[in-house]
Coordinates of C-alpha atoms and ligand atoms in Angstrom, one line a residue:
X1 CA -58.1 22.9 -0.1
X2 CA -55.6 20.1 0.7
X3 CA -52.1 20.6 -0.6
X4 CA -53.0 24.3 -1.5
X5 CA -51.5 27.6 -0.4
X6 CA -52.3 27.1 3.3
X7 CA -50.7 23.7 3.5
X8 CA -47.2 23.2 5.0
X9 CA -43.8 22.5 3.5
X10 CA -42.7 18.9 4.0
X11 CA -39.0 18.3 4.5
X12 CA -37.3 15.0 5.0
X13 CA -33.8 13.8 5.8
X14 CA -32.1 10.6 7.0
X15 CA -31.9 12.2 10.5
X16 CA -30.9 15.4 12.1
X17 CA -28.7 16.8 9.3
X18 CA -31.6 18.2 7.3
X19 CA -32.4 20.6 10.1
X20 CA -29.7 22.8 8.4
X21 CA -32.0 22.9 5.4
X22 CA -35.1 23.5 7.5
X23 CA -33.3 26.4 9.2
X24 CA -32.6 28.0 5.8
X25 CA -36.2 27.5 4.8
X26 CA -37.5 29.0 8.1
X27 CA -35.2 32.0 7.6
X28 CA -36.1 32.5 3.9
X29 CA -39.9 31.8 4.2
X30 CA -40.9 32.7 7.8
X31 CA -44.7 32.6 7.0
X32 CA -44.6 29.0 6.0
X33 CA -45.5 26.1 8.3
X34 CA -43.2 23.0 8.1
X35 CA -43.4 19.3 8.8
X36 CA -39.9 17.8 9.2
X37 CA -39.3 14.0 9.1
X38 CA -36.0 12.6 10.2
X39 CA -35.6 8.9 9.4
X40 CA -33.5 8.4 12.6
X41 CA -34.2 4.6 12.7
X42 CA -32.5 4.1 9.3
X43 CA -29.7 6.8 9.3
X44 CA -27.1 6.9 7.8
X45 CA -28.2 7.0 4.1
X46 CA -24.8 8.1 2.9
X47 CA -23.2 4.6 3.0
X48 CA -26.2 2.7 1.7
X49 CA -27.0 1.7 -1.9
X50 CA -29.1 3.9 -4.2
X51 CA -31.8 1.2 -4.3
X52 CA -32.3 1.1 -0.6
X53 CA -32.1 4.9 -0.2
X54 CA -34.8 5.3 -2.9
X55 CA -37.1 2.9 -1.0
X56 CA -36.6 4.7 2.3
X57 CA -37.1 8.1 0.5
X58 CA -40.4 7.0 -1.0
X59 CA -41.6 5.8 2.4
X60 CA -40.7 9.2 3.9
X61 CA -42.4 11.1 1.1
X62 CA -45.6 9.1 1.4
X63 CA -45.7 9.6 5.2
X64 CA -45.2 13.4 4.8
X65 CA -47.9 13.6 2.1
X66 CA -50.5 12.4 4.6
X67 CA -49.7 15.6 6.6
X68 CA -51.1 17.9 3.9
X69 CA -48.0 19.4 2.4
X70 CA -47.9 21.6 -0.7
X71 CA -44.2 21.0 -1.6
X72 CA -41.6 18.4 -0.6
X73 CA -38.0 19.4 0.1
X74 CA -35.5 16.5 0.0
X75 CA -33.0 17.9 2.5
X76 CA -30.7 14.9 2.4
X77 CA -28.1 15.2 -0.3
X78 CA -27.8 11.4 -0.7
X79 CA -31.6 11.0 -1.2
X80 CA -31.6 13.9 -3.6
X81 CA -28.8 12.4 -5.5
X82 CA -30.4 9.0 -6.0
X83 CA -34.1 9.2 -5.4
X84 CA -35.3 12.5 -7.0
X85 CA -36.7 11.0 -10.2
X86 CA -38.7 8.4 -8.3
X87 CA -40.1 10.9 -5.9
X88 CA -41.1 13.3 -8.7
X89 CA -42.9 10.4 -10.4
X90 CA -44.9 9.4 -7.4
X91 CA -45.9 12.8 -5.8
X92 CA -48.4 15.2 -7.3
X93 CA -46.7 18.2 -5.7
X94 CA -43.4 20.0 -6.4
X95 CA -40.4 18.1 -5.2
X96 CA -37.2 20.1 -4.6
X97 CA -33.8 18.4 -4.0
X98 CA -30.7 20.1 -2.8
X99 CA -28.3 19.1 -5.6
X100 CA -29.5 21.3 -8.5
X101 CA -29.8 24.5 -6.4
X102 CA -26.3 23.8 -4.9
X103 CA -24.8 23.2 -8.4
X104 CA -26.4 26.3 -9.9
X105 CA -25.2 28.4 -6.9
X106 CA -21.7 27.1 -7.5
X107 CA -21.8 27.8 -11.2
X108 CA -22.7 31.4 -10.4
X109 CA -19.9 31.8 -7.8
X110 CA -16.9 30.3 -9.7
X111 CA -14.6 32.6 -11.7
X112 CA -12.2 29.9 -12.8
X113 CA -14.8 27.3 -13.9
X114 CA -13.2 24.8 -11.5
X115 CA -15.4 23.5 -8.7
X116 CA -14.9 20.9 -6.0
X117 CA -17.8 18.9 -4.3
X118 CA -17.6 17.0 -1.1
X119 CA -20.4 14.7 0.2
X120 CA -21.2 11.2 1.4
X121 CA -19.9 8.2 -0.5
X122 CA -23.4 7.7 -1.9
X123 CA -23.7 11.2 -3.2
X124 CA -20.3 11.3 -4.8
X125 CA -20.7 7.8 -6.3
X126 CA -24.0 8.8 -7.9
X127 CA -22.4 11.5 -10.0
X128 CA -25.5 13.7 -9.4
X129 CA -23.5 16.9 -8.5
X130 CA -21.1 16.3 -11.4
X131 CA -24.0 16.0 -13.8
X132 CA -25.9 19.0 -12.4
X133 CA -22.7 21.2 -12.6
X134 CA -22.2 20.2 -16.2
X135 CA -25.8 21.2 -17.0
X136 CA -25.3 24.5 -15.2
X137 CA -22.0 25.2 -17.1
X138 CA -20.9 22.6 -19.7
X139 CA -17.2 23.6 -19.6
X140 CA -17.0 23.2 -15.8
X141 CA -14.1 21.1 -14.4
X142 CA -15.4 19.2 -11.4
X143 CA -13.4 17.5 -8.6
X144 CA -15.1 15.4 -6.0
X145 CA -14.3 13.7 -2.7
X146 CA -16.4 11.6 -0.2
X147 CA -15.8 12.8 3.4
X148 CA -17.8 10.4 5.5
X149 CA -16.1 11.2 8.8
X150 CA -17.5 14.8 8.8
X151 CA -21.0 13.4 9.6
X152 CA -20.2 11.8 13.0
X153 CA -17.9 14.8 13.9
X154 CA -20.8 17.2 13.3
X155 CA -23.2 15.1 15.3
X156 CA -20.7 14.8 18.2
X157 CA -20.3 18.6 18.2
X158 CA -16.6 18.2 17.3
X159 CA -16.6 21.2 14.9
X160 CA -13.5 23.0 16.2
X161 CA -10.0 22.1 17.3
X162 CA -7.3 19.5 16.3
X163 CA -9.5 16.5 15.5
X164 CA -11.8 18.1 12.8
X165 CA -8.8 20.1 11.5
X166 CA -6.7 17.0 10.9
X167 CA -9.6 15.2 9.3
X168 CA -10.3 18.2 7.1
X169 CA -6.7 18.5 6.1
X170 CA -6.6 14.8 5.1
X171 CA -9.9 15.0 3.1
X172 CA -9.3 18.4 1.4
X173 CA -5.7 17.9 0.5
X174 CA -4.1 15.6 -2.2
X175 CA -5.4 17.1 -5.4
X176 CA -8.9 18.1 -4.6
X177 CA -8.3 21.8 -4.9
X178 CA -5.4 21.7 -7.3
X179 CA -5.3 23.8 -10.5
X180 CA -7.3 26.9 -9.6
X181 CA -10.4 25.4 -8.0
X182 CA -12.0 28.4 -6.4
X183 CA -15.4 27.0 -5.2
X184 CA -16.2 24.2 -2.8
X185 CA -19.8 22.8 -2.6
X186 CA -20.7 21.5 0.9
X187 CA -22.8 18.6 -0.6
X188 CA -24.0 17.1 2.7
X189 CA -26.5 18.3 5.3
X190 CA -23.9 18.1 8.1
X191 CA -21.0 20.0 6.5
X192 CA -22.3 23.6 7.2
X193 CA -21.6 22.9 10.9
X194 CA -17.9 22.4 10.0
X195 CA -17.7 25.4 7.6
X196 CA -15.3 27.4 9.8
X197 CA -12.8 24.6 10.0
X198 CA -13.2 23.8 6.3
X199 CA -12.7 27.4 5.3
X200 CA -9.6 27.7 7.5
X201 CA -8.2 24.6 5.8
X202 CA -9.0 25.5 2.2
X203 CA -8.0 29.2 2.7
X204 CA -9.7 32.4 1.6
X205 CA -9.3 31.9 -2.2
X206 CA -11.9 29.1 -2.1
X207 CA -15.6 30.1 -1.7
X208 CA -17.8 27.7 0.2
X209 CA -21.3 27.0 -1.3
X210 CA -24.0 25.9 1.1
X211 CA -26.7 24.0 -0.8
X212 CA -29.2 24.6 2.1
X213 CA -29.4 28.4 1.3
X214 CA -29.7 27.8 -2.4
X215 CA -32.4 25.2 -1.9
X216 CA -34.5 27.6 0.3
X217 CA -34.2 30.2 -2.5
X218 CA -35.3 27.6 -5.1
X219 CA -38.3 26.6 -2.9
X220 CA -39.3 30.3 -2.6
X221 CA -39.3 30.6 -6.4
X222 CA -41.3 27.4 -7.0
X223 CA -44.0 28.5 -4.4
X224 CA -44.2 31.9 -6.1
X225 CA -44.4 30.6 -9.6
X226 CA -47.2 28.2 -8.7
X227 CA -49.2 30.6 -6.5
X228 CA -48.5 28.5 -3.5
X229 CA -46.9 30.9 -1.1
X230 CA -48.6 32.1 2.0
X231 CA -49.3 35.8 1.7
X232 CA -50.6 36.8 5.1
X233 CA -49.1 36.0 8.5
X234 CA -51.2 33.1 9.9
X235 CA -50.0 31.1 12.9
X236 CA -47.0 29.1 11.8
X237 CA -46.8 25.4 12.9
X238 CA -43.6 23.4 13.3
X239 CA -44.0 19.6 13.4
X240 CA -41.1 17.2 13.9
X241 CA -41.5 13.5 13.1
X242 CA -38.8 10.8 13.7
X243 CA -38.7 7.0 13.2
X244 CA -36.5 6.2 16.3
X245 CA -37.3 7.5 19.8
X246 CA -36.9 11.3 19.9
X247 CA -34.4 11.9 22.7
X248 CA -31.2 12.0 20.6
X249 CA -32.9 13.9 17.8
X250 CA -34.0 16.6 20.1
X251 CA -30.6 16.9 21.8
X252 CA -28.4 16.9 18.6
X253 CA -31.0 18.6 16.5
X254 CA -31.0 21.8 18.5
X255 CA -27.4 22.4 17.4
X256 CA -28.2 21.8 13.8
X257 CA -31.3 24.0 13.9
X258 CA -29.6 26.7 16.0
X259 CA -32.5 26.8 18.5
X260 CA -34.3 24.4 20.9
X261 CA -36.6 21.8 19.3
X262 CA -40.0 21.7 20.8
X263 CA -40.9 18.0 20.8
X264 CA -40.9 15.4 18.1
X265 CA -43.3 12.5 17.5
X266 CA -42.2 9.0 16.7
X267 CA -43.9 7.4 13.7
X268 CA -43.7 4.1 11.8
X269 CA -42.9 4.1 8.1
X270 CA -44.2 1.6 5.6
X271 CA -41.0 0.8 3.8
X272 CA -41.7 -1.5 0.8
Ligands
DGL1 N1 -28.2 13.6 5.3 C1 -27.1 12.9 4.6 C2 -26.7 13.7 3.4 O1 -26.9 14.9 3.3 C3 -25.9 12.8 5.6 C4 -26.1 11.7 6.7 C5 -26.4 10.3 6.2 O2 -25.4 9.7 5.6 O3 -27.5 9.9 6.3 O4 -26.2 13.1 2.4

């Protein structure tokens, strides 16, 4: 049956970043096949308007739906922040974004009830993390900051040393963590690659929350609740689709996935 238990998990992102979410899914649900779509022709989403990111997200989702998927994970924080309601309306399968799982994980971790969130300009401006954190814990105090330079640093592989440290000091200083903030949500696909330097800058009293791990956990729960999880080991398939030529995706993506990528296919999207 199409879109049933034996179908794959669809995952999309603006580019390579969502491979950090795919990695968490592969670790948490090793029996599940996956189809990953990186919209490498249109990346970045983090600096674009909500309206445009929603149109791109719908095109990604419809392309993946053709691949017989049983659930869709919106790995991109920016797309999750602005396009989730539209995606849920249009797709007849469960759609899981990264924002609510990340916010719920942060609400569990914080002892002081004061949480900071970092993400792209689009994610922070949308207010989606702020809203999800308030739902998870109404008395929560939320501080936010956009950290756009972390994205190219992670893609360049500049994750250690003076340059990322100085950038992190600049972004994570000046009030973001004032007044007992004890939890920092990494609200962007790229930031887990910079977690060592971010942790070094914020110090040990602040716990980092990686939305990718929380999202994989949420996906596992949704599949179980809907009787959609694969129960026996069947051959696992990994498909990678991209909208630009694949060379850079394969090179940079291997670092995000933590293992070599075995080929990606270029497709065209029908963006309305
Ligand atoms: N994937 C995006 C996110 O998590 C970061 C890269 C971009 O701006 O497209 O928000």
